[in-house]
GROMACS .gro file of C-alpha atoms in nm:
model
  208
    1UNK     CA    1 -14.460  -4.789   5.525
    2UNK     CA    2 -14.760  -4.974   5.619
    3UNK     CA    3 -14.988  -4.830   5.837
    4UNK     CA    4 -15.135  -4.967   6.150
    5UNK     CA    5 -15.511  -4.909   6.222
    6UNK     CA    6 -15.675  -4.967   6.563
    7UNK     CA    7 -15.827  -5.323   6.436
    8UNK     CA    8 -15.486  -5.414   6.363
    9UNK     CA    9 -15.288  -5.274   6.665
   10UNK     CA   10 -15.187  -5.535   6.912
   11UNK     CA   11 -15.348  -5.528   7.232
   12UNK     CA   12 -15.210  -5.360   7.520
   13UNK     CA   13 -14.972  -5.485   7.738
   14UNK     CA   14 -15.070  -5.696   8.084
   15UNK     CA   15 -14.931  -5.536   8.376
   16UNK     CA   16 -15.032  -5.868   8.574
   17UNK     CA   17 -14.726  -6.012   8.756
   18UNK     CA   18 -14.623  -6.358   8.701
   19UNK     CA   19 -14.537  -6.526   9.064
   20UNK     CA   20 -14.274  -6.750   9.160
   21UNK     CA   21 -14.599  -7.047   9.134
   22UNK     CA   22 -14.624  -6.910   8.792
   23UNK     CA   23 -14.955  -6.799   8.823
   24UNK     CA   24 -15.037  -6.395   8.718
   25UNK     CA   25 -15.221  -6.170   8.942
   26UNK     CA   26 -15.214  -5.774   8.952
   27UNK     CA   27 -14.949  -5.615   9.119
   28UNK     CA   28 -15.167  -5.540   9.447
   29UNK     CA   29 -15.178  -5.922   9.531
   30UNK     CA   30 -14.838  -5.982   9.412
   31UNK     CA   31 -14.612  -5.895   9.716
   32UNK     CA   32 -14.733  -5.936  10.027
   33UNK     CA   33 -14.813  -6.306  10.103
   34UNK     CA   34 -15.172  -6.186  10.343
   35UNK     CA   35 -15.248  -5.974  10.030
   36UNK     CA   36 -15.196  -6.290   9.777
   37UNK     CA   37 -15.387  -6.556   9.988
   38UNK     CA   38 -15.676  -6.349   9.987
   39UNK     CA   39 -15.696  -6.252   9.630
   40UNK     CA   40 -15.637  -6.634   9.524
   41UNK     CA   41 -15.900  -6.780   9.807
   42UNK     CA   42 -16.104  -6.493   9.857
   43UNK     CA   43 -16.153  -6.211   9.632
   44UNK     CA   44 -16.422  -6.235   9.391
   45UNK     CA   45 -16.602  -6.506   9.516
   46UNK     CA   46 -16.987  -6.485   9.542
   47UNK     CA   47 -17.105  -6.378   9.902
   48UNK     CA   48 -17.482  -6.505   9.940
   49UNK     CA   49 -17.521  -6.517  10.310
   50UNK     CA   50 -17.657  -6.253  10.516
   51UNK     CA   51 -17.410  -6.244  10.741
   52UNK     CA   52 -17.108  -6.275  10.552
   53UNK     CA   53 -17.200  -6.019  10.318
   54UNK     CA   54 -17.257  -5.783  10.649
   55UNK     CA   55 -16.951  -5.866  10.764
   56UNK     CA   56 -16.806  -5.726  10.367
   57UNK     CA   57 -17.003  -5.435  10.361
   58UNK     CA   58 -16.902  -5.321  10.711
   59UNK     CA   59 -16.548  -5.374  10.599
   60UNK     CA   60 -16.561  -5.188  10.321
   61UNK     CA   61 -16.692  -4.881  10.505
   62UNK     CA   62 -16.378  -4.885  10.782
   63UNK     CA   63 -16.135  -4.890  10.413
   64UNK     CA   64 -16.244  -4.609  10.302
   65UNK     CA   65 -15.969  -4.353  10.331
   66UNK     CA   66 -15.731  -4.669  10.408
   67UNK     CA   67 -15.517  -4.938  10.261
   68UNK     CA   68 -15.737  -5.294  10.203
   69UNK     CA   69 -15.404  -5.426  10.374
   70UNK     CA   70 -15.475  -5.235  10.671
   71UNK     CA   71 -15.867  -5.377  10.731
   72UNK     CA   72 -15.742  -5.713  10.626
   73UNK     CA   73 -15.487  -5.743  10.897
   74UNK     CA   74 -15.728  -5.619  11.182
   75UNK     CA   75 -16.031  -5.839  11.045
   76UNK     CA   76 -15.996  -6.093  11.355
   77UNK     CA   77 -16.012  -5.784  11.547
   78UNK     CA   78 -16.272  -5.683  11.392
   79UNK     CA   79 -16.462  -6.013  11.392
   80UNK     CA   80 -16.402  -6.004  11.758
   81UNK     CA   81 -16.508  -5.666  11.845
   82UNK     CA   82 -16.823  -5.680  11.646
   83UNK     CA   83 -16.952  -5.961  11.743
   84UNK     CA   84 -16.849  -6.204  11.392
   85UNK     CA   85 -17.063  -5.957  11.203
   86UNK     CA   86 -17.408  -6.090  11.337
   87UNK     CA   87 -17.596  -5.827  11.278
   88UNK     CA   88 -17.890  -5.930  11.521
   89UNK     CA   89 -17.609  -5.883  11.813
   90UNK     CA   90 -17.445  -5.550  11.623
   91UNK     CA   91 -17.815  -5.393  11.570
   92UNK     CA   92 -17.854  -5.411  11.956
   93UNK     CA   93 -17.561  -5.220  12.003
   94UNK     CA   94 -17.550  -4.895  12.268
   95UNK     CA   95 -17.362  -4.606  12.373
   96UNK     CA   96 -17.160  -4.859  12.611
   97UNK     CA   97 -17.061  -5.090  12.278
   98UNK     CA   98 -17.005  -4.784  12.102
   99UNK     CA   99 -16.755  -4.663  12.412
  100UNK     CA  100 -16.551  -5.025  12.392
  101UNK     CA  101 -16.531  -4.985  12.022
  102UNK     CA  102 -16.363  -4.689  12.023
  103UNK     CA  103 -16.136  -4.815  12.295
  104UNK     CA  104 -16.009  -5.116  12.128
  105UNK     CA  105 -15.688  -5.104  11.974
  106UNK     CA  106 -15.743  -5.396  11.756
  107UNK     CA  107 -15.981  -5.205  11.517
  108UNK     CA  108 -15.990  -4.883  11.309
  109UNK     CA  109 -16.163  -4.678  11.592
  110UNK     CA  110 -16.325  -4.407  11.364
  111UNK     CA  111 -16.655  -4.318  11.571
  112UNK     CA  112 -16.878  -4.232  11.222
  113UNK     CA  113 -16.793  -4.557  11.134
  114UNK     CA  114 -16.829  -4.707  11.431
  115UNK     CA  115 -17.199  -4.607  11.424
  116UNK     CA  116 -17.263  -4.658  11.078
  117UNK     CA  117 -17.188  -5.026  11.161
  118UNK     CA  118 -17.459  -5.033  11.422
  119UNK     CA  119 -17.717  -4.858  11.180
  120UNK     CA  120 -17.662  -5.079  10.914
  121UNK     CA  121 -17.687  -5.380  11.096
  122UNK     CA  122 -18.025  -5.225  11.221
  123UNK     CA  123 -18.100  -5.157  10.789
  124UNK     CA  124 -18.010  -5.509  10.765
  125UNK     CA  125 -18.227  -5.677  11.012
  126UNK     CA  126 -18.493  -5.462  10.868
  127UNK     CA  127 -18.466  -5.570  10.523
  128UNK     CA  128 -18.582  -5.889  10.557
  129UNK     CA  129 -18.919  -5.819  10.573
  130UNK     CA  130 -18.861  -5.733  10.178
  131UNK     CA  131 -18.647  -5.986  10.109
  132UNK     CA  132 -18.326  -5.982  10.271
  133UNK     CA  133 -18.014  -5.797  10.263
  134UNK     CA  134 -17.878  -6.067   9.987
  135UNK     CA  135 -18.149  -6.079   9.742
  136UNK     CA  136 -18.093  -5.690   9.768
  137UNK     CA  137 -17.763  -5.635   9.687
  138UNK     CA  138 -17.761  -5.913   9.387
  139UNK     CA  139 -18.045  -5.765   9.278
  140UNK     CA  140 -17.806  -5.491   9.115
  141UNK     CA  141 -17.589  -5.741   8.926
  142UNK     CA  142 -17.518  -5.558   8.617
  143UNK     CA  143 -17.589  -5.740   8.262
  144UNK     CA  144 -17.208  -5.710   8.165
  145UNK     CA  145 -16.859  -5.718   8.350
  146UNK     CA  146 -16.544  -5.530   8.301
  147UNK     CA  147 -16.261  -5.724   8.122
  148UNK     CA  148 -15.963  -5.511   8.244
  149UNK     CA  149 -15.631  -5.596   8.053
  150UNK     CA  150 -15.426  -5.395   8.285
  151UNK     CA  151 -15.520  -5.243   8.656
  152UNK     CA  152 -15.567  -4.856   8.513
  153UNK     CA  153 -15.834  -5.059   8.333
  154UNK     CA  154 -16.067  -5.121   8.618
  155UNK     CA  155 -16.321  -4.852   8.707
  156UNK     CA  156 -16.338  -4.739   9.045
  157UNK     CA  157 -16.734  -4.703   9.023
  158UNK     CA  158 -17.055  -4.747   8.806
  159UNK     CA  159 -17.405  -4.752   8.694
  160UNK     CA  160 -17.492  -5.026   8.877
  161UNK     CA  161 -17.265  -4.915   9.176
  162UNK     CA  162 -17.395  -4.611   9.169
  163UNK     CA  163 -17.805  -4.710   9.170
  164UNK     CA  164 -17.691  -4.931   9.467
  165UNK     CA  165 -17.560  -4.678   9.686
  166UNK     CA  166 -17.860  -4.484   9.634
  167UNK     CA  167 -18.073  -4.798   9.703
  168UNK     CA  168 -17.882  -4.901   9.986
  169UNK     CA  169 -17.909  -4.530  10.127
  170UNK     CA  170 -18.313  -4.541  10.093
  171UNK     CA  171 -18.323  -4.802  10.355
  172UNK     CA  172 -18.117  -4.682  10.581
  173UNK     CA  173 -17.767  -4.763  10.490
  174UNK     CA  174 -17.470  -4.576  10.528
  175UNK     CA  175 -17.133  -4.524  10.443
  176UNK     CA  176 -17.195  -4.685  10.162
  177UNK     CA  177 -17.105  -4.474   9.839
  178UNK     CA  178 -17.055  -4.613   9.476
  179UNK     CA  179 -16.710  -4.647   9.515
  180UNK     CA  180 -16.761  -4.853   9.834
  181UNK     CA  181 -17.001  -5.052   9.648
  182UNK     CA  182 -16.820  -5.070   9.318
  183UNK     CA  183 -16.538  -5.248   9.570
  184UNK     CA  184 -16.810  -5.425   9.716
  185UNK     CA  185 -16.911  -5.578   9.403
  186UNK     CA  186 -16.615  -5.674   9.339
  187UNK     CA  187 -16.490  -5.846   9.616
  188UNK     CA  188 -16.832  -6.033   9.641
  189UNK     CA  189 -16.840  -6.204   9.266
  190UNK     CA  190 -17.114  -5.952   9.171
  191UNK     CA  191 -16.866  -5.825   8.871
  192UNK     CA  192 -16.528  -5.972   8.775
  193UNK     CA  193 -16.242  -5.738   8.724
  194UNK     CA  194 -15.941  -5.960   8.769
  195UNK     CA  195 -15.728  -5.918   8.486
  196UNK     CA  196 -15.802  -6.106   8.146
  197UNK     CA  197 -15.482  -6.332   8.222
  198UNK     CA  198 -15.517  -6.363   8.594
  199UNK     CA  199 -15.521  -6.726   8.691
  200UNK     CA  200 -15.846  -6.606   8.881
  201UNK     CA  201 -16.016  -6.471   8.574
  202UNK     CA  202 -16.325  -6.597   8.571
  203UNK     CA  203 -16.329  -6.836   8.885
  204UNK     CA  204 -16.638  -6.678   9.043
  205UNK     CA  205 -16.868  -6.894   8.793
  206UNK     CA  206 -17.104  -6.573   8.785
  207UNK     CA  207 -16.934  -6.478   8.427
  208UNK     CA  208 -16.810  -6.760   8.277
   0.00000   0.00000   0.00000
């Protein structure tokens, strides 16, 4: 009997789903039209503008412990409630705004996360004296990116996300743990965790 060595073994099968349009996507982006559109048009696209990046950091914090679908459905409400995530305006929110937000059914009404968003806006504004939020976050882009064949191959944190988390906390951010920051890095194109056979693999232009 011929022995198959690890080098000769076939690669693991992908668990990407081929949609009616013939395009391969991960399972999480293959059923819900809202998630499919988000995956096809936004997830993994580089974000290099302060207000947009602050929004992503804020929404990733609100997502902690919840599904991303919940946050995405509520995003219009979040944008209205948080002044389109303008850091200057959010940084100026007071206790009346906190009370307003906690009574707003169109967002996730979590007191700690609401206060964290205000705190993070203040930290983002302060960072302008040191190069700004965008350059700060992108300075933690790693030298390599995952190359997952299956969704199970995608890690949930990395050395870079741990370092980014620690650095953000040092300059005043909260609710920015390593797992949350890894999700941010995926969402803003700092790393490419699209499955290798996904139609979106390499589409960010960051990793070729």
